[in-house]
């Protein structure tokens, strides 16, 4: 450990002592950790366990399942003592976490059968290790500490699965100036995967959403004993359906605290302004469940305003805690649950429509009379997206019927006077009704401006479409539908990163949606007739059928004003059109939906949009499950989230909150391949966009446009020119030509690190420009001049080769080649997802190779080296690039092979190559090739575990003494580790890390 890192650790321990933690320098290993836990356990539970009982207790509570450990930590558990008497115990004081003993330990070593790890700082609550803090030297990215923790957890037999460390709830990583935290989880929820979709990582923040980055400030605000106890006990959620731990973000915690405080003090109503995509369901769930324990509250109703949201919200609640809310199939069921004394009925999810029916004086079932016993009870109402549900008679009915009720609203887009439409008349005064009028006061704000700055949602790129004539469209003007469809077909692949993502087309009416669906059919058929290589977009369409179909559909329609109005006109024609659309959908996707069960069709469409994956190889039917464009009217423009939706085509007049809600369908974060949410507006609504940004930007209105919107293309092109120029100057400074092939001649790791940093910025800007749909021909030519495509591909290949080499070195501790590792190496971050094309997958490459073998060498469209360069420039082939390239070199142009022959030939070529590599390693180390091949094959079989016992068996015939055997083992594994990692193709091999140093 370097001195600066140790100094940071010592300073933190001192800070924690100032915060009244007990420093325990005597706890340094597993034995002393368990001895201390035993003392705290006995004192808390007023027992004196025997040695045998304590060992049995450890055997019962120590588990490799993080979720089970988290439940044990928070619960009352049962244990049978040696004499048969039962003991109900807790590991910590779960009634008042502030009254636990809080201790700090540093440099704890845990040695188990297959791992030997050292942990910088560990926080113990009542002797239970609950928080691990890993430090990095100032200047080194804390993400290196995150990766280290993930690597530790993937080791076979690690301390997190074999010792009290299984109870770790939180990890904190810091280099002093930057501090992050994240929840512990089981392996499937705890990984940095190849697509760079990381486990959720959080930064602490103050109530005004300003970040608390410095470790000292973080410790004071987050690690104070009572605060940490509350964070773990109240503001972590155990998601039962997924068996995972979820942290609440700081702004969610502040909102919950304000709601609970206002209820405890019975001090009126309030609303929470948390932007779309910020996790309002989790916030409201936690507020509701905390109220469940409040005896002063009779009921807590979470009220939504559409049937699909009712189901969706209920499923979300039950995802967090199985069975915590029941389905209210009808108003009678809701009334029964309201009157029930059952604890399971204390929190109820229902629609505003059902609640309105229950309180209606005209209802023949006399619900109002039955509900009278609740009139003077304290009931809490929490309204989801309160701007949609609370401006009619229902709000008035609730307040009149429940005079003791407290009402809280969540909204991503509040109603201000500027976007209000409902008028309130008081005496002679008439004015517009706002969210503040209904809910009294704001409790907490986390606007889209905050969320973009935090990286929790993306910025927007808005392209205001101009016809080829160059004459701008008048605001709100409607274009011919064929012109819009042709524009979408021309721009869609660019907008969606070659169909890596999907899109919505928002239309002005049901008739428009039907017309667009038919126009897409005609336009794509015409295009395919003249271009057989054209791959038609998969088009879906959803709008609610006329209201006489079912009660469920009628309920859905109540918050779909345009569709509701449209369905009053010529309903039979709309039914016929929707029936035909669903029939096409069934033929394309092999489903069996009907208009009579529209809700099932609607759910299926949502699932396909949400489940789109990249690359196509992730799906069994090679992407045929995906929808490219879904045509909508009102549906899906609110309350629908998908990370794979990045584009909204707009042929619909949008304003204020409706515009922000629609735009926000596109800006969920995925990874670096999705730089922004993309809007292509066909109605020239720039004035409406500017007005909406100003209205919903909160206190940051002066800088909102700069924060919300990505830079225009000329700005990014200039940044690209500067980045490419800087890369060229760097290569020249190394005595090299500014060409991709020169990168291989860079001398030393410092130079390679500099290249990786420089070219990563070039590729980031290129990725952003690649998805701009508003580039002019002149701008496209400029980009090509700045960085020709062939040069870009060449640099990409060099980046991948260099980055892979440096990453392997980064993960190898100690000295390389007799010299110290460069200081910058630990700070380096690699972004491989930027270098993976959605278009180029394994099938595509096999097809290209087949076409290469069949072309006349004299008239070749793609040379052998161009084909190899294409393979080498894509991150998906990092682990196979050399093998595929050598295979291509072995093929003879002009001797055609079909795709199957190419695939079979490549598999034979690879098997022979792999066999030769293993055989050469076996000969080098004096082992039988067959035995070593069997050893390697066994490791690579799922679940991919390195077994030290099998290594002993492999080396046993050599009959070596212990010293010679150890040397032979290390020498063999030095050769086998890179071979095994290459064959594993990015998947983890448990237990291998012991030989990676």
mmCIF file with all atom_site columns, C-alpha atoms in Angstrom, residues 422-498:
data_model
loop_
_atom_site.group_PDB
_atom_site.id
_atom_site.type_symbol
_atom_site.label_atom_id
_atom_site.label_alt_id
_atom_site.label_comp_id
_atom_site.label_asym_id
_atom_site.label_entity_id
_atom_site.label_seq_id
_atom_site.pdbx_PDB_ins_code
_atom_site.Cartn_x
_atom_site.Cartn_y
_atom_site.Cartn_z
_atom_site.occupancy
_atom_site.B_iso_or_equiv
_atom_site.pdbx_formal_charge
_atom_site.auth_seq_id
_atom_site.auth_comp_id
_atom_site.auth_asym_id
_atom_site.auth_atom_id
_atom_site.pdbx_PDB_model_num
ATOM 1  C CA . UNK A 1 422 ? -58.386 24.161 -14.777 1.00 0.00 ? 422 UNK A CA 1
ATOM 2  C CA . UNK A 1 423 ? -59.860 27.296 -13.217 1.00 0.00 ? 423 UNK A CA 1
ATOM 3  C CA . UNK A 1 424 ? -60.626 27.774 -9.538  1.00 0.00 ? 424 UNK A CA 1
ATOM 4  C CA . UNK A 1 425 ? -63.397 30.204 -8.523  1.00 0.00 ? 425 UNK A CA 1
ATOM 5  C CA . UNK A 1 426 ? -63.308 31.740 -5.049  1.00 0.00 ? 426 UNK A CA 1
ATOM 6  C CA . UNK A 1 427 ? -66.053 34.348 -4.527  1.00 0.00 ? 427 UNK A CA 1
ATOM 7  C CA . UNK A 1 428 ? -65.636 36.844 -7.326  1.00 0.00 ? 428 UNK A CA 1
ATOM 8  C CA . UNK A 1 429 ? -62.064 35.731 -8.067  1.00 0.00 ? 429 UNK A CA 1
ATOM 9  C CA . UNK A 1 430 ? -61.296 33.268 -10.821 1.00 0.00 ? 430 UNK A CA 1
ATOM 10 C CA . UNK A 1 431 ? -57.784 31.932 -11.380 1.00 0.00 ? 431 UNK A CA 1
ATOM 11 C CA . UNK A 1 432 ? -55.956 28.911 -12.716 1.00 0.00 ? 432 UNK A CA 1
ATOM 12 C CA . UNK A 1 433 ? -55.532 25.951 -10.386 1.00 0.00 ? 433 UNK A CA 1
ATOM 13 C CA . UNK A 1 434 ? -51.972 24.787 -9.649  1.00 0.00 ? 434 UNK A CA 1
ATOM 14 C CA . UNK A 1 435 ? -50.309 21.871 -7.900  1.00 0.00 ? 435 UNK A CA 1
ATOM 15 C CA . UNK A 1 436 ? -49.530 24.176 -4.994  1.00 0.00 ? 436 UNK A CA 1
ATOM 16 C CA . UNK A 1 437 ? -53.238 25.055 -4.648  1.00 0.00 ? 437 UNK A CA 1
ATOM 17 C CA . UNK A 1 438 ? -54.072 21.398 -4.182  1.00 0.00 ? 438 UNK A CA 1
ATOM 18 C CA . UNK A 1 439 ? -51.184 20.212 -2.039  1.00 0.00 ? 439 UNK A CA 1
ATOM 19 C CA . UNK A 1 440 ? -50.233 23.372 -0.121  1.00 0.00 ? 440 UNK A CA 1
ATOM 20 C CA . UNK A 1 441 ? -46.426 23.313 -0.314  1.00 0.00 ? 441 UNK A CA 1
ATOM 21 C CA . UNK A 1 442 ? -43.457 21.656 -2.032  1.00 0.00 ? 442 UNK A CA 1
ATOM 22 C CA . UNK A 1 443 ? -41.625 19.142 0.172   1.00 0.00 ? 443 UNK A CA 1
ATOM 23 C CA . UNK A 1 444 ? -38.623 18.426 -2.025  1.00 0.00 ? 444 UNK A CA 1
ATOM 24 C CA . UNK A 1 445 ? -37.437 19.191 -5.551  1.00 0.00 ? 445 UNK A CA 1
ATOM 25 C CA . UNK A 1 446 ? -35.282 17.045 -7.821  1.00 0.00 ? 446 UNK A CA 1
ATOM 26 C CA . UNK A 1 447 ? -35.802 18.419 -11.306 1.00 0.00 ? 447 UNK A CA 1
ATOM 27 C CA . UNK A 1 448 ? -34.693 17.097 -14.659 1.00 0.00 ? 448 UNK A CA 1
ATOM 28 C CA . UNK A 1 449 ? -31.865 19.639 -14.459 1.00 0.00 ? 449 UNK A CA 1
ATOM 29 C CA . UNK A 1 450 ? -30.544 17.940 -11.305 1.00 0.00 ? 450 UNK A CA 1
ATOM 30 C CA . UNK A 1 451 ? -31.022 14.477 -12.805 1.00 0.00 ? 451 UNK A CA 1
ATOM 31 C CA . UNK A 1 452 ? -29.115 15.328 -15.994 1.00 0.00 ? 452 UNK A CA 1
ATOM 32 C CA . UNK A 1 453 ? -26.247 16.857 -14.022 1.00 0.00 ? 453 UNK A CA 1
ATOM 33 C CA . UNK A 1 454 ? -26.121 13.732 -11.828 1.00 0.00 ? 454 UNK A CA 1
ATOM 34 C CA . UNK A 1 455 ? -26.144 11.412 -14.822 1.00 0.00 ? 455 UNK A CA 1
ATOM 35 C CA . UNK A 1 456 ? -29.406 9.790  -13.702 1.00 0.00 ? 456 UNK A CA 1
ATOM 36 C CA . UNK A 1 457 ? -31.112 10.707 -16.987 1.00 0.00 ? 457 UNK A CA 1
ATOM 37 C CA . UNK A 1 458 ? -29.724 11.835 -20.358 1.00 0.00 ? 458 UNK A CA 1
ATOM 38 C CA . UNK A 1 459 ? -29.767 15.154 -22.170 1.00 0.00 ? 459 UNK A CA 1
ATOM 39 C CA . UNK A 1 460 ? -31.826 15.626 -25.349 1.00 0.00 ? 460 UNK A CA 1
ATOM 40 C CA . UNK A 1 461 ? -30.877 16.116 -28.960 1.00 0.00 ? 461 UNK A CA 1
ATOM 41 C CA . UNK A 1 462 ? -33.793 17.834 -30.709 1.00 0.00 ? 462 UNK A CA 1
ATOM 42 C CA . UNK A 1 463 ? -33.865 17.826 -34.508 1.00 0.00 ? 463 UNK A CA 1
ATOM 43 C CA . UNK A 1 464 ? -36.500 20.153 -36.007 1.00 0.00 ? 464 UNK A CA 1
ATOM 44 C CA . UNK A 1 465 ? -37.145 18.556 -39.381 1.00 0.00 ? 465 UNK A CA 1
ATOM 45 C CA . UNK A 1 466 ? -36.733 20.663 -42.493 1.00 0.00 ? 466 UNK A CA 1
ATOM 46 C CA . UNK A 1 467 ? -38.110 19.426 -45.826 1.00 0.00 ? 467 UNK A CA 1
ATOM 47 C CA . UNK A 1 468 ? -35.608 18.974 -48.655 1.00 0.00 ? 468 UNK A CA 1
ATOM 48 C CA . UNK A 1 469 ? -37.040 22.139 -50.199 1.00 0.00 ? 469 UNK A CA 1
ATOM 49 C CA . UNK A 1 470 ? -35.353 24.022 -47.372 1.00 0.00 ? 470 UNK A CA 1
ATOM 50 C CA . UNK A 1 471 ? -38.538 25.931 -46.593 1.00 0.00 ? 471 UNK A CA 1
ATOM 51 C CA . UNK A 1 472 ? -39.119 25.645 -42.829 1.00 0.00 ? 472 UNK A CA 1
ATOM 52 C CA . UNK A 1 473 ? -42.407 24.271 -41.543 1.00 0.00 ? 473 UNK A CA 1
ATOM 53 C CA . UNK A 1 474 ? -44.657 26.712 -39.739 1.00 0.00 ? 474 UNK A CA 1
ATOM 54 C CA . UNK A 1 475 ? -45.061 25.849 -36.032 1.00 0.00 ? 475 UNK A CA 1
ATOM 55 C CA . UNK A 1 476 ? -47.751 23.183 -35.639 1.00 0.00 ? 476 UNK A CA 1
ATOM 56 C CA . UNK A 1 477 ? -48.062 22.639 -39.397 1.00 0.00 ? 477 UNK A CA 1
ATOM 57 C CA . UNK A 1 478 ? -48.698 19.056 -40.537 1.00 0.00 ? 478 UNK A CA 1
ATOM 58 C CA . UNK A 1 479 ? -46.591 17.431 -43.252 1.00 0.00 ? 479 UNK A CA 1
ATOM 59 C CA . UNK A 1 480 ? -47.762 14.802 -45.696 1.00 0.00 ? 480 UNK A CA 1
ATOM 60 C CA . UNK A 1 481 ? -47.496 11.429 -43.966 1.00 0.00 ? 481 UNK A CA 1
ATOM 61 C CA . UNK A 1 482 ? -45.475 9.860  -46.788 1.00 0.00 ? 482 UNK A CA 1
ATOM 62 C CA . UNK A 1 483 ? -42.881 12.634 -46.394 1.00 0.00 ? 483 UNK A CA 1
ATOM 63 C CA . UNK A 1 484 ? -42.636 11.908 -42.656 1.00 0.00 ? 484 UNK A CA 1
ATOM 64 C CA . UNK A 1 485 ? -42.353 8.149  -43.205 1.00 0.00 ? 485 UNK A CA 1
ATOM 65 C CA . UNK A 1 486 ? -39.673 8.606  -45.876 1.00 0.00 ? 486 UNK A CA 1
ATOM 66 C CA . UNK A 1 487 ? -37.756 10.869 -43.497 1.00 0.00 ? 487 UNK A CA 1
ATOM 67 C CA . UNK A 1 488 ? -38.008 8.287  -40.685 1.00 0.00 ? 488 UNK A CA 1
ATOM 68 C CA . UNK A 1 489 ? -36.831 5.495  -43.007 1.00 0.00 ? 489 UNK A CA 1
ATOM 69 C CA . UNK A 1 490 ? -33.888 7.668  -44.061 1.00 0.00 ? 490 UNK A CA 1
ATOM 70 C CA . UNK A 1 491 ? -32.910 8.684  -40.527 1.00 0.00 ? 491 UNK A CA 1
ATOM 71 C CA . UNK A 1 492 ? -33.927 5.774  -38.295 1.00 0.00 ? 492 UNK A CA 1
ATOM 72 C CA . UNK A 1 493 ? -30.720 3.721  -38.492 1.00 0.00 ? 493 UNK A CA 1
ATOM 73 C CA . UNK A 1 494 ? -28.649 6.794  -37.624 1.00 0.00 ? 494 UNK A CA 1
ATOM 74 C CA . UNK A 1 495 ? -30.992 7.909  -34.819 1.00 0.00 ? 495 UNK A CA 1
ATOM 75 C CA . UNK A 1 496 ? -31.056 4.486  -33.171 1.00 0.00 ? 496 UNK A CA 1
ATOM 76 C CA . UNK A 1 497 ? -27.390 3.521  -33.603 1.00 0.00 ? 497 UNK A CA 1
ATOM 77 C CA . UNK A 1 498 ? -28.122 1.035  -36.407 1.00 0.00 ? 498 UNK A CA 1
#
